[in-house]
Every structure is written in C-alpha cells, then in structure tokens.
XYZ file of C-alpha atoms in Angstrom:
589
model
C 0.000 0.000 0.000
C 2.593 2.473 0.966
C 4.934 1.581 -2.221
C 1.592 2.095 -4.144
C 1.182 5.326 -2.559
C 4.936 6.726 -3.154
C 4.666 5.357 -6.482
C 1.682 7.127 -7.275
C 3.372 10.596 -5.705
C 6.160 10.203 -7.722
C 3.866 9.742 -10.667
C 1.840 12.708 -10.175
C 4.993 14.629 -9.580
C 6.765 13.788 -12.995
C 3.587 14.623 -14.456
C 3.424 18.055 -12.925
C 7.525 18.970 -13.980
C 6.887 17.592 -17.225
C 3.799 19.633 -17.922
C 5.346 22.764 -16.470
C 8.580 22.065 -18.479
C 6.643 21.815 -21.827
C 4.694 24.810 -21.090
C 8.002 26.783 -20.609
C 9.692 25.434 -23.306
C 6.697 26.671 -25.499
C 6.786 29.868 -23.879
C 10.572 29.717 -24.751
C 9.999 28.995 -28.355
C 7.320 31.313 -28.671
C 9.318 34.175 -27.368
C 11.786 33.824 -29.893
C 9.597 32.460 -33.174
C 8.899 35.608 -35.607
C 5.457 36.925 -35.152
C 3.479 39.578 -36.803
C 2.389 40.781 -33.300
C 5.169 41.091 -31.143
C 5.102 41.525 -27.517
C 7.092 44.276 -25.745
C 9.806 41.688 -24.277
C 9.848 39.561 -28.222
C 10.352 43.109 -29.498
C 13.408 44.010 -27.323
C 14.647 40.477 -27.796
C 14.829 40.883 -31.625
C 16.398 44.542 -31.219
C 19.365 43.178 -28.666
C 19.793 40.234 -31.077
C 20.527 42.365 -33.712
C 22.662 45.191 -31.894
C 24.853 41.821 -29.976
C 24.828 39.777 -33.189
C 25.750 42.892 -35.281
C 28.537 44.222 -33.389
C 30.218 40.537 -33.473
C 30.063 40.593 -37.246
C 31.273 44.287 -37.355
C 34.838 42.840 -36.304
C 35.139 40.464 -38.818
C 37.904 41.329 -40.885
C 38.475 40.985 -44.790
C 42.016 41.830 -45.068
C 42.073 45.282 -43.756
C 38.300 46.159 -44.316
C 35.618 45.763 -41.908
C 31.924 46.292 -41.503
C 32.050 48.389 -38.064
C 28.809 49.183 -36.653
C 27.257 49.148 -39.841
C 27.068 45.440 -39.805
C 24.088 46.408 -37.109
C 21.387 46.938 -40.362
C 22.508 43.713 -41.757
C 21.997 41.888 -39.517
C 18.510 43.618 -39.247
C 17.830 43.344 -42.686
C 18.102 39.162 -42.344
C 16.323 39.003 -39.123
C 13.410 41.678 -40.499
C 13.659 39.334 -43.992
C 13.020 36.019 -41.670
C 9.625 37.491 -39.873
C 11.188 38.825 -36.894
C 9.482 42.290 -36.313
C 9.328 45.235 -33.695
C 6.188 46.842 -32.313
C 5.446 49.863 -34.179
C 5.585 52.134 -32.126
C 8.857 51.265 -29.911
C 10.294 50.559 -33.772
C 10.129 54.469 -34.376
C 11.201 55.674 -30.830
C 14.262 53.460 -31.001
C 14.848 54.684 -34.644
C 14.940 58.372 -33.849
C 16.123 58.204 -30.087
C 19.263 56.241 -31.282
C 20.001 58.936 -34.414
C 19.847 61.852 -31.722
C 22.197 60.332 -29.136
C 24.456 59.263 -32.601
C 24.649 63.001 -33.713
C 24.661 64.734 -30.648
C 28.040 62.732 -29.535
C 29.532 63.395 -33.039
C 28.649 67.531 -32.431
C 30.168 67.424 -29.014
C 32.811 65.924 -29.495
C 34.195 67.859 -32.944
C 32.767 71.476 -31.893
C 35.507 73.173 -30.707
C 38.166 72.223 -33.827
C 35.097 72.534 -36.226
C 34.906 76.041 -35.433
C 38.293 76.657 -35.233
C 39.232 75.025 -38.378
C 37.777 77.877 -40.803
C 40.758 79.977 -39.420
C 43.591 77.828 -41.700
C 41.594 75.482 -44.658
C 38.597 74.510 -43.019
C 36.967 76.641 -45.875
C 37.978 74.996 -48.451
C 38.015 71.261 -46.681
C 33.884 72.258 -46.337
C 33.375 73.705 -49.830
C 35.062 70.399 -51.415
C 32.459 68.245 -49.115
C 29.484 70.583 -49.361
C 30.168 70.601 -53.094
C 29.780 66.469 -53.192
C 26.945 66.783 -51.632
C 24.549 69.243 -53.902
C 26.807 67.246 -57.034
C 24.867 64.021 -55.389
C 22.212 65.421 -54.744
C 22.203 66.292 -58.696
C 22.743 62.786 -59.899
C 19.816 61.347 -56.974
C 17.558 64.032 -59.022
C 18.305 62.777 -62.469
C 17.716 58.911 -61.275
C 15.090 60.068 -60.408
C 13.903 62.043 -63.373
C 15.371 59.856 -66.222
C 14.956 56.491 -64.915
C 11.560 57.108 -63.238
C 12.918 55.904 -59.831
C 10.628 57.345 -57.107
C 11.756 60.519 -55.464
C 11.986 58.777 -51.487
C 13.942 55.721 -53.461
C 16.045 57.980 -55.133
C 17.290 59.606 -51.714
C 17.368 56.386 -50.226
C 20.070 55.516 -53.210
C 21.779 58.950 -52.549
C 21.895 58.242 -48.647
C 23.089 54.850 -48.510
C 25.392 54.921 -52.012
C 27.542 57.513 -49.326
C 26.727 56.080 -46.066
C 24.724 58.901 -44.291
C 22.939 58.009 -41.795
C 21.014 61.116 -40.610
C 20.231 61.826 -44.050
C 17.987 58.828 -44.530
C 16.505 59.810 -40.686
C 15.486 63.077 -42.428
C 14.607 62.038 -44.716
C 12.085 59.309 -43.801
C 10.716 62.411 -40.747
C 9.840 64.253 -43.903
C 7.727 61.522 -45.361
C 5.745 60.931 -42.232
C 5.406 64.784 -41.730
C 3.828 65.044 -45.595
C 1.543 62.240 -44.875
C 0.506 63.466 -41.291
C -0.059 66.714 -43.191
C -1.956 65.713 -46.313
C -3.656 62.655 -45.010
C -1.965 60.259 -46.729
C -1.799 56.678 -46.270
C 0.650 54.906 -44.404
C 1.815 52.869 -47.556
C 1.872 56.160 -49.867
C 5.420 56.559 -50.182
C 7.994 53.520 -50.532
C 10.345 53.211 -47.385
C 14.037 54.365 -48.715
C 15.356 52.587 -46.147
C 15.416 49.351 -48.503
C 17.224 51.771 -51.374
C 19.536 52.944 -48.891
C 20.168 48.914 -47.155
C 20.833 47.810 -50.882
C 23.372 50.751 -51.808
C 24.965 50.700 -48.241
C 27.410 48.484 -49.349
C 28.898 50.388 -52.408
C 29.327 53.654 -49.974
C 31.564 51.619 -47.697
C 33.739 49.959 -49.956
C 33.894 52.146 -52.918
C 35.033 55.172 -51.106
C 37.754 52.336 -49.468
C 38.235 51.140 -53.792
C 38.795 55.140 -54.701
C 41.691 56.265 -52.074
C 43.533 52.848 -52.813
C 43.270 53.625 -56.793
C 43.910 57.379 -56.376
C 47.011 56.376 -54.467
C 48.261 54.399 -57.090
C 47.456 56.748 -59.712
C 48.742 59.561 -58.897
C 51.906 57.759 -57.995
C 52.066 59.155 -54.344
C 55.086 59.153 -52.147
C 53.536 59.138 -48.397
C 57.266 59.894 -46.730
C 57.437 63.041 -49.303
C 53.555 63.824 -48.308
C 54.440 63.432 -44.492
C 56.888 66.057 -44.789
C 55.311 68.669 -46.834
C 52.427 68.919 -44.184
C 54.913 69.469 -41.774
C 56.529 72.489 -43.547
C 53.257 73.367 -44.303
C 52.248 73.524 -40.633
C 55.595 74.766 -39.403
C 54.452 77.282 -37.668
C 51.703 75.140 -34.999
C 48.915 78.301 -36.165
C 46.555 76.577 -33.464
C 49.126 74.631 -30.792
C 49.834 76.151 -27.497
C 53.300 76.016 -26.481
C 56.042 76.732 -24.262
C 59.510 77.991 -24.833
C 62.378 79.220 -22.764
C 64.520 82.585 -23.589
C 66.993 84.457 -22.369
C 66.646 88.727 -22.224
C 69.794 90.161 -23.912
C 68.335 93.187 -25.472
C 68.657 96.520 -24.073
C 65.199 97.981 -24.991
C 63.318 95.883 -22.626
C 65.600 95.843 -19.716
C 64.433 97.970 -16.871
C 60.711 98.061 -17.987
C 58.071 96.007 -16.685
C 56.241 93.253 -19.085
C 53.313 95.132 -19.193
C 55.191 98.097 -20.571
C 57.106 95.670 -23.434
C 53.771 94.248 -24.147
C 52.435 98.204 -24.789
C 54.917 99.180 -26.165
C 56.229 96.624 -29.125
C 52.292 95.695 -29.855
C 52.790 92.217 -28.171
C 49.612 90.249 -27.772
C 48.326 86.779 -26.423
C 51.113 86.130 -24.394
C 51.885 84.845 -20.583
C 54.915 84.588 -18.944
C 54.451 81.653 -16.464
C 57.783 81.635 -15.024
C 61.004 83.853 -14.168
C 64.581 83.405 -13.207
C 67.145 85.731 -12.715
C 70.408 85.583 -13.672
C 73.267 83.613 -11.020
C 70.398 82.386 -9.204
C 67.905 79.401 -8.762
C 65.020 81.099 -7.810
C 62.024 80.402 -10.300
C 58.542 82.835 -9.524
C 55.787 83.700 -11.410
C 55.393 87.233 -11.993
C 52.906 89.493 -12.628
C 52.314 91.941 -15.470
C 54.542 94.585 -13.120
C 57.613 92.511 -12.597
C 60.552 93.845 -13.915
C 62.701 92.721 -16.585
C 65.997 92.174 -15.616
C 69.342 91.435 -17.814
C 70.068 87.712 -18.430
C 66.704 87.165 -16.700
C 65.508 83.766 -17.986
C 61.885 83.594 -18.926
C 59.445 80.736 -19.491
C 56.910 81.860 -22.359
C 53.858 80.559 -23.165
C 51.459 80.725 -26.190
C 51.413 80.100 -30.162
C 54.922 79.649 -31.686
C 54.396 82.441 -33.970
C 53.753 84.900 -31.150
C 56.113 82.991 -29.394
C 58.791 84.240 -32.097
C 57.841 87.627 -32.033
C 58.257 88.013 -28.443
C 61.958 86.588 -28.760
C 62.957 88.761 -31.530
C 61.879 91.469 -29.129
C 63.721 90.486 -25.587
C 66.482 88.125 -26.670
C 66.757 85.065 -27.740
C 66.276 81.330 -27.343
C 67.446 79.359 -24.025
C 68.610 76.427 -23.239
C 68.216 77.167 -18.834
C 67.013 74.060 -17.350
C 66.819 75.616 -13.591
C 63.769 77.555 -15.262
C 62.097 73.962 -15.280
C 62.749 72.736 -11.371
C 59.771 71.972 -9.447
C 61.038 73.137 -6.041
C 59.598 76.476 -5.606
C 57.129 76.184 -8.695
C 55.310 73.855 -9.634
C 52.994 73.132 -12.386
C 49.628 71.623 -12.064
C 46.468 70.464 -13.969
C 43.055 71.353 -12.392
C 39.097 70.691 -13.538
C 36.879 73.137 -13.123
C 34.056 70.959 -10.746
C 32.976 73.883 -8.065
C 29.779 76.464 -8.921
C 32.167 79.101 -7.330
C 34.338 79.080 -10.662
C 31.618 78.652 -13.177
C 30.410 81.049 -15.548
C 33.148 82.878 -13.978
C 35.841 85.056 -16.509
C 39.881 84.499 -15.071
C 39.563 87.879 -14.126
C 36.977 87.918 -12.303
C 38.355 84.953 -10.393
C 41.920 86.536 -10.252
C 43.574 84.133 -8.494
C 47.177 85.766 -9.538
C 46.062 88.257 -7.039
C 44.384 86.166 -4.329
C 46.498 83.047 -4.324
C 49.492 83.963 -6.482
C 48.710 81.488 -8.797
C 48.792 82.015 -12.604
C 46.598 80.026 -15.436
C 48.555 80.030 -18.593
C 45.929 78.027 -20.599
C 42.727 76.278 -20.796
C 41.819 73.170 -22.780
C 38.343 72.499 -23.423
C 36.885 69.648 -25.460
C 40.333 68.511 -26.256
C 41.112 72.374 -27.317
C 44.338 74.115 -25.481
C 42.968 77.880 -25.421
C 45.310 80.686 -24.171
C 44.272 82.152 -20.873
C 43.121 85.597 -21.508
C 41.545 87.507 -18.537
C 38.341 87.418 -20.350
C 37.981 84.133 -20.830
C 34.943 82.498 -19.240
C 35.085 79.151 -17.472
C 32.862 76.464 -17.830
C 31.831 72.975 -16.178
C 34.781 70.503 -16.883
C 37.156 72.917 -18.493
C 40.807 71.630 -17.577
C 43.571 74.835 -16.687
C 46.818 74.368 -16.440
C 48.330 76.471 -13.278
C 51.575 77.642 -12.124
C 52.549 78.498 -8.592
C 54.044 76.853 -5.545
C 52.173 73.967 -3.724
C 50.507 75.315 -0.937
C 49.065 78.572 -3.235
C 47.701 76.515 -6.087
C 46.152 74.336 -2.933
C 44.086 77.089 -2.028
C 43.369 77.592 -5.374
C 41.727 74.113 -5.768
C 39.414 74.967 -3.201
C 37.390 77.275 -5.815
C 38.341 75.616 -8.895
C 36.891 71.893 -7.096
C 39.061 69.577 -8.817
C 36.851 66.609 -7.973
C 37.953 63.589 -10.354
C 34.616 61.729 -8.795
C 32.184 64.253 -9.708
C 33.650 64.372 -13.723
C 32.856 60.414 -13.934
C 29.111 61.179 -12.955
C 26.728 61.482 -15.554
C 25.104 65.065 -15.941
C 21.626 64.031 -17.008
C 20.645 67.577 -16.927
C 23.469 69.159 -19.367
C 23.036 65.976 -21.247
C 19.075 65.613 -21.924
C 18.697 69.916 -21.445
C 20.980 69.721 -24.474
C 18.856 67.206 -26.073
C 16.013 69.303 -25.606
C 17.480 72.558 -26.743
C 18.895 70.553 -30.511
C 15.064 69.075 -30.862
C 13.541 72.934 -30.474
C 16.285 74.125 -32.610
C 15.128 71.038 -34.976
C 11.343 71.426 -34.892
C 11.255 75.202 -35.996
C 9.408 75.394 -39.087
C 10.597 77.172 -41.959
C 7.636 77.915 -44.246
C 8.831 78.368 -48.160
C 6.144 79.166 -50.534
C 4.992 76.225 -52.874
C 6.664 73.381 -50.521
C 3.774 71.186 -49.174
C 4.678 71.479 -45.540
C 7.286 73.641 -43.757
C 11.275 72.995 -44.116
C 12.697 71.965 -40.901
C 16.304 70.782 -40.041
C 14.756 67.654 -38.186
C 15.857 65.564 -35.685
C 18.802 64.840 -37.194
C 20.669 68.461 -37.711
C 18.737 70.095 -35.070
C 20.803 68.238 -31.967
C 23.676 68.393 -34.215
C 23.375 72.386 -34.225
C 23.237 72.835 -30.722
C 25.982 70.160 -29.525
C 28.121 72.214 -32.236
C 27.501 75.456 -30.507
C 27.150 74.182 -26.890
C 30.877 72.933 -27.364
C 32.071 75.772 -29.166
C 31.117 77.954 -26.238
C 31.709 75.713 -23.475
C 27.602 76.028 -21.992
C 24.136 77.667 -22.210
C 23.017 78.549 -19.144
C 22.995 75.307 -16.646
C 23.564 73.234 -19.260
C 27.721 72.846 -20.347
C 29.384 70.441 -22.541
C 32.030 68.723 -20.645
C 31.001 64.627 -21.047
C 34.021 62.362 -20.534
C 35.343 60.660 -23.727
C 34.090 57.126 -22.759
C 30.683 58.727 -22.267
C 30.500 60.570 -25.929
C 32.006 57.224 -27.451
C 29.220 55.005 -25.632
C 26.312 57.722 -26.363
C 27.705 57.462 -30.363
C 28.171 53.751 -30.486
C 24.694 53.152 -28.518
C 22.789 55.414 -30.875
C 24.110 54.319 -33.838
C 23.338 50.718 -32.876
C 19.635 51.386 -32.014
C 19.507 53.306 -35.153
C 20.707 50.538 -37.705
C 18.948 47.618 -36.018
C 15.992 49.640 -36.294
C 15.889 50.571 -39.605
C 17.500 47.048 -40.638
C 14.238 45.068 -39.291
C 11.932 47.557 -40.377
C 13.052 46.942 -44.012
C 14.205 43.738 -44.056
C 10.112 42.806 -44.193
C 9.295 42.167 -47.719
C 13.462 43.102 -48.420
C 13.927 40.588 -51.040
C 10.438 40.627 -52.535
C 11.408 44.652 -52.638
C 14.558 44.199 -54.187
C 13.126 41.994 -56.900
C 10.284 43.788 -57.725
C 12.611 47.030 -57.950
C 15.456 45.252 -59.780
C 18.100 45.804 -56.943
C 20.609 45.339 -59.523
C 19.815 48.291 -61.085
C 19.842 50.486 -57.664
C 23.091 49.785 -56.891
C 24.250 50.425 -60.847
C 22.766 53.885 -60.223
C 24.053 54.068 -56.493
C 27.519 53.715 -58.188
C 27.044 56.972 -59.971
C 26.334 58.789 -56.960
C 29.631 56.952 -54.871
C 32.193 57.353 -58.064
C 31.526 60.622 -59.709
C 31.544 63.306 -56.820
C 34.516 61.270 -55.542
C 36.660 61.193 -58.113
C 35.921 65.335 -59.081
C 36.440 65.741 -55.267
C 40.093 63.910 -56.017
C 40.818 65.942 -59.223
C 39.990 69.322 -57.586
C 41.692 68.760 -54.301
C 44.705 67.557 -55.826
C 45.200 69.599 -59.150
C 43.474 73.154 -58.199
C 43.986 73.225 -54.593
C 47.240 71.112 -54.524
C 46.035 69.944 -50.860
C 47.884 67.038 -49.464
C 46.872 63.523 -49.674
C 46.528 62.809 -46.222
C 44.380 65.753 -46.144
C 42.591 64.778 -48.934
C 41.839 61.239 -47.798
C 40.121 62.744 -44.421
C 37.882 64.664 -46.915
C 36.984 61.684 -48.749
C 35.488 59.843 -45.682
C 34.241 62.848 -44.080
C 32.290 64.136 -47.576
C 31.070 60.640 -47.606
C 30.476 60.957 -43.406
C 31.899 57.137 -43.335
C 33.403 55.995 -40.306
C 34.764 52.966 -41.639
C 36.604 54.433 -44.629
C 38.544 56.717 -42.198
C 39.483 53.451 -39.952
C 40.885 51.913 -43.098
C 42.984 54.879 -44.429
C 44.175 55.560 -41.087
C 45.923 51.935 -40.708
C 46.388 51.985 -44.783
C 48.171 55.077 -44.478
C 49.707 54.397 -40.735
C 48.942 57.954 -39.228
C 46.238 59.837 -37.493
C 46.512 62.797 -39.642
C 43.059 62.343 -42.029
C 41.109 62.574 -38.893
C 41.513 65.987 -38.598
C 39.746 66.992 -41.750
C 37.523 64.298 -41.234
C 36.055 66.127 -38.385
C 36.909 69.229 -40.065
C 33.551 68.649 -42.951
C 31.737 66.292 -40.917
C 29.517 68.809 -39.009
C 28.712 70.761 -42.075
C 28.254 68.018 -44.756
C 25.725 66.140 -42.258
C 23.804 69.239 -41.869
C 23.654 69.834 -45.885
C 22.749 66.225 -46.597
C 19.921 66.231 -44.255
C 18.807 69.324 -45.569
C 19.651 68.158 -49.788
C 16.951 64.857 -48.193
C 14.595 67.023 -47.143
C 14.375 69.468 -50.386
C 14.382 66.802 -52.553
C 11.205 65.149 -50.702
C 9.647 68.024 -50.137
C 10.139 69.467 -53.854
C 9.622 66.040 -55.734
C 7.382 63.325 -53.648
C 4.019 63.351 -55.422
C-alpha cells in the first residue's frame, strides 16, 4: 500500500515537472519564433539580437576592411527578412532616439576644432564636401527624373550609395510629416530605407576602392607627403606652447612686461615663469615685474607669437633651472565647483588672491590661451603655475573633484537634447513646398551640440562629457539606429529588391559613390594642390563614413586624415539632411 502510494506521488509529480517544463519550453519557443504581433519583451529580444549579433560581425575582418557598426542593419535586414518584427511604435522611438544620441556625440565631441578650423583650410576642406553633396544630390535628381525611380527611393540611393545616416533619418521624418499633413496613407510613399540597405554596401567599400586607386594613380610618395604637411604647418597656427629665452636686449631691460607688451604691440602672451640671472630662484610674476638682464623667462602661447616676443627680448634658451619643481610647480586642475563657473579668469583673479597664474585652458580637447576674459565652464581643464601650498588654495574654488567628472550630468546631457530638438522642430515655411522645411531631428541636436561645445555652456547646461561617455552615447545610438531601420526593411526586403530590380539600384548608387569622388580627387589635388593625407580625411568625411577613415588611417599608418575628417563632418551632415529634405519636399508626389 505504501509503495503504491509513493509510487503514485512520484507519478503525479513527474507529471506536474513535465507539464510545467513543456509549457516553458513553449513559452521559450514562442518568445523567440517571428510573429506579426510582437510583444514588448519579443520586441526588445529581436532589437538586442541584432545590436549583440551585429557588433560581433562588425569585427570580422576581410584583409584590412571591416563592416564596423554598420554590420548592425545587416543583420537587421536578415532578421526583419526572416519574420522577426518590432512593435510599431517602440520601432520608431528606437529609430529616432538612437540617431539623436548618434549626432549629438559626433557635435560634441568635434565642436571646438570645427569652429576653429575655418581659421587655416577649413573653408575649403567644407566647400570640397558641401560641393559632393549638392553634385549628389544632382545625380539622386536625375535617377530620379530619367529612370523614373521614385523621389523617397532615389534619396534612399543617394543616402546609402555615401553612407549617411542622418540623411535617410530626415529624410524618412519628412515623409511621415507630408503624410501626417496631407492625409496620406501609411503605404503612400515607398520606405528608402530598402534603397539605402541595398546601396549601403557600395558607400563603404567604394570610397575604401577610390583612395587605394587614387594612391596608385597619382603615384604618391607618403614619406614626401608626411613632410610637406609638416613644412606646411611649421608654424603650430593653433598649438599652445612653451619655450624658454633668455633677455639680452637693451630695450626691454628695466621696464616692466606690461610696458614691453604696450609698447612693441605684443599680444596673447603669458609669462608663467622667471629666473634671474646667477640664481635658482624660479617665480611667477605678474604683469609689473621687472625685466631684468640675463633674466631667464618661461613663455607661453602660439609659436608664432612665441617668435615675435623673442625677436623682441632676446633670444632662445637652453636654462634648465627655469624647469625645477622646487619652488614652482605646475599643475592640472578641472573646473568641478559652482564658485568658478560662468566665472571670466579675471573675475576669479587668483594671480592676485592666491598667487597662482593660469597660462591656458583646454576644453573639449582644445588648449585655449588664458586671456583675462575668458569664461570658465563645467569641466574645463587649466593648467596652473605656482608653488604647492598657493595653487592648494586655489583648488578649493576651482573643485578639482575627479569623482564628480565620472558622474553622468543628465541635466546638461538631456537639457541639451532638448534645446537641438527645439532648434530642430522650428518650421521654416517656403512658398509652394507642401509642408514647412525643418532641419529635423537629425541636424537640429547636431546644431546645438556644435555650438554648446564651441562655447563651453548655455546657461545650466555645459558640454564637458568624458570621452568614454561621448564614445558610448555614439556607439549606442548608432546601434539602435541601424537595427531599427535594418528590421523595419528587411520585411518584404527581397520581394522589394526583386520587384525594384536591386541590380539596377546599386548600378545607379555607383554613380552617386564614383563621380563626386573622383571630381572631389581631381579638384583637391590639381586646383587646390592639398595634401593627400588631407585629402583622404575629406573623402570619408564628404562621404560621413566611419569605416573608410578606420581603413585609411591603418592603410596610411597615421592619425593625420582625422583631422579633416572632423573638419567637414559637421557641415556636410547638416547639408545632406537638408539636400533629403528638399528633394522630398520638392519632388514626392
């Protein structure tokens, strides 16, 4: 009886974990089969599938080419292709929310050398990109016009045959704005996200195809190139330095440096240490100190000015007591405490109160000379001179907190956010466009991260975000971006790319990739005799593609293209979002 019993328990048991295993397992399966109808968790499941599963495949390496991040929509176009869906909804938020983060990073982070590139050749580095884009924006029109490709397809063949990202975002918010406007029906326009998915490819590697022929063919010797950009930049226009000198001429001895300054017209330039001659006393004097013979001076600020305030006292030296650390010392500190910001170095004078000097300021990785009226903002880094226990005192009001830089500012960060969307939702009515012209959500956080890290703030909100943070907000958005737009057209992709010959797209997509590309080679090299490291920056940067610049900065073994990469970037995103937009708003029917 009792065996029967146990038995029976035991029985009733298995029963109960098989049942409850099955119905898990189904729930399991179900979870991750494709469905029409997604829940909220199948949805997120399918977007972290692609982002995880993307990323992987982004490392893969064919000799020196890679996907990147791009290999995101890929792997969203299969997954979309095999059923697996979003809801509708969360599909769009992720879409949009992911292209802000993207191009608000991108703004922040090149802002301060954007600006300051239009002193040397940033002009002409923009007018060579701007120019590809209206030139593509030309061909896109005639695809459209002579081989009767729809208007939103022929953009989508324009974005993706050069990579750009936020111009297909603008250009798909355009096409829901005209149909939210005229009452159209969802399915009135065609998506160009499949146009731009099926051209993709020829942006990424024909850019890569173009600076490996152009190399070649016009026979270029990268030593010879290495070393006319440095003769070229001899003179370190935008570098902050420091040099040492001794005073041997008679016109400035006996006067004070604010009287040498006056008098010989010298500007933007600090004197951050003195020593006097037969002694090793080093100070840091003040605008009244006098100039003494054989004084040694350590002078700090761009080498040109740096030159001209030589040729006026003296003449190089080689002193190396000028450099000890015993009675002053040199010192980097963050600007963390409310007392400092928003505050000019004037205003703070801490020459005055603490007898410490600032001889420059680097903000978003840009050294700026410390003038009196320069204003300080959250996260700004100076570099101080004085002895220990002064510049001490000085950290009290400057803060210096390492801890409180690694904390997220959600209020700079989403305030900013806010302040790029109002910037992007003003409407700009132009008489016979269907609906007003607006820079979108694309160029309107772009705008403001550009000027909020040009000028270090806007009221409470301030630019300073670590460079781990900008790299994860860029890589994050970018990511939600892709998978988005990958699973959203990879329904119906193949069906799509049939019934719209695909072959054909990307035969026209190579017109749009080749042509500007190789006038943007002729020009830069033949009538503007720029350099080819130069000129390879421009190339990605007109064609705003990351992974072109990775493989021309290990083709060519230096660092040197990024700069003009980040030179045009700002302003060729903002005028192919816009060239998106006009050509929707002037041309869908």
């Amino acid at each position: 009886y009792h065996k029967k019993k146990i038995c029976k328990n035991y029985s009733f048991t298995l029963l109960l974990i098989i049942i409850n295993f099955n119905i898990m397992f189904e729930w399991f399966i179900i979870l991750f089969t494709p469905t029409e109808e997604p829940e909220m968790a199948q949805s997120l499941i399918v977007l972290f599938l692609a982002i995880s599963i993307g990323f992987f495949a982004g490392r893969l390496k064919i000799g020196k080419v890679s996907l990147g991040v791009s290999a995101v929509m890929f792997v969203g176009l299969f997954l979309g292709h095999l059923g697996y869906s979003m809801q509708a909804d969360l599909i769009q938020f992720v879409r949009e929310f992911g292209l802000i983060l993207f191009v608000y990073g991108i703004g922040i982070q090149v802002g301060p050398t954007f600006f300051s590139s239009f002193k040397k050749e940033g002009l002409v580095f923009n007018a060579l990109g701007v120019g590809t884009v209206f030139l593509g924006g030309i061909i896109a029109y005639l695809i459209h016009i002579l081989a009767n490709v729809k208007v939103e397809n022929a953009v989508g063949l324009m974005s993706g045959s050069v990579t750009n990202t936020p111009g297909l975002g603008a250009a798909k918010s355009t096409l829901i704005e005209i149909q939210k406007q005229l009452n159209l029906p969802a399915d009135h326009f065609s998506d160009p996200a499949i146009a731009y998915a099926i051209t993709y490819p020829i942006g990424v590697f024909g850019i890569i195809l173009l600076i490996i022929v152009a190399k070649n063919a016009l026979k270029i010797d990268l030593e010879k190139e290495v070393i006319l950009l440095k003769k070229k930049n001899k003179d370190h226009e935008n570098v902050i330095v420091r040099q040492k000198c001794r005073v041997t001429k008679s016109e400035v001895i006996g006067k004070t440096f604010k009287q040498v300054f006056k008098e010989f017209h010298i500007d933007n330039v600090i004197i951050s240490r003195q020593k006097q001659s037969g002694t090793k006393v080093v100070y840091s004097p003040s605008l009244d100190s006098v100039i003494k013979a054989k004084d040694v001076l350590m002078v700090v600020a761009k080498q040109k000015d740096i030159n001209t305030f030589i040729d006026v006292v003296g003449k190089i030296s080689t002193d190396l007591f000028i450099e000890s650390e015993e009675d002053v010392t040199t010192k980097i500190l963050s600007v963390t405490h409310k007392t400092a910001i928003h505050k000019t170095l004037a205003e703070l004078d801490l020459y005055n109160q603490y007898d410490v000097k600032v001889t420059r300021v680097i903000r978003s990785g840009l050294e700026i000379l410390a003038e009196p009226s320069l204003e300080l903002f959250y996260g700004d880094t100076l570099m101080v001179v004085g002895n220990k226990e002064a510049i001490q005192e000085a950290e009290k009001i400057i803060g210096n907190s390492k801890k409180i830089l690694l904390e997220p500012d959600f209020l700079s960060l989403f305030g900013g956010l806010i302040f790029g969307l109002i910037i992007g939702s003003i409407p700009i009515v132009i008489p016979s466009l269907p609906v007003p012209l607006k820079l979108g959500l694309a160029a309107g956080p772009l705008l403001a991260a550009l000027f909020i890290s040009r000028y270090g703030g806007v009221g409470v909100i301030h630019s300073y975000i670590n460079n781990g943070a900008i790299h994860f907000m860029k890589d994050l958005g970018i990511c939600m971006f892709f998978a988005a737009v990958g699973i959203k057209a990879g329904h119906g992709f193949y069906e799509n790319f049939v019934a719209n010959n695909g072959w054909m797209w990307i035969y026209y997509g190579c017109f749009i990739t080749f042509i500007p590309l190789t006038l943007l080679v002729l020009i830069s090299r033949f009538v503007f005799k720029l350099n080819f490291y130069q000129m390879v920056g421009i190339m990605s940067g007109s064609y705003t593609d990351p992974a072109a610049l990775a493989f021309s900065t290990k083709y060519l073994d230096s660092d040197i293209p990024n700069q003009s990469y980040a030179t045009v970037y700002p302003l060729v995103t903002i005028s192919r979002i816009l060239v998106a937009q006009l050509l929707i708003l002037l041309f869908a029917s």
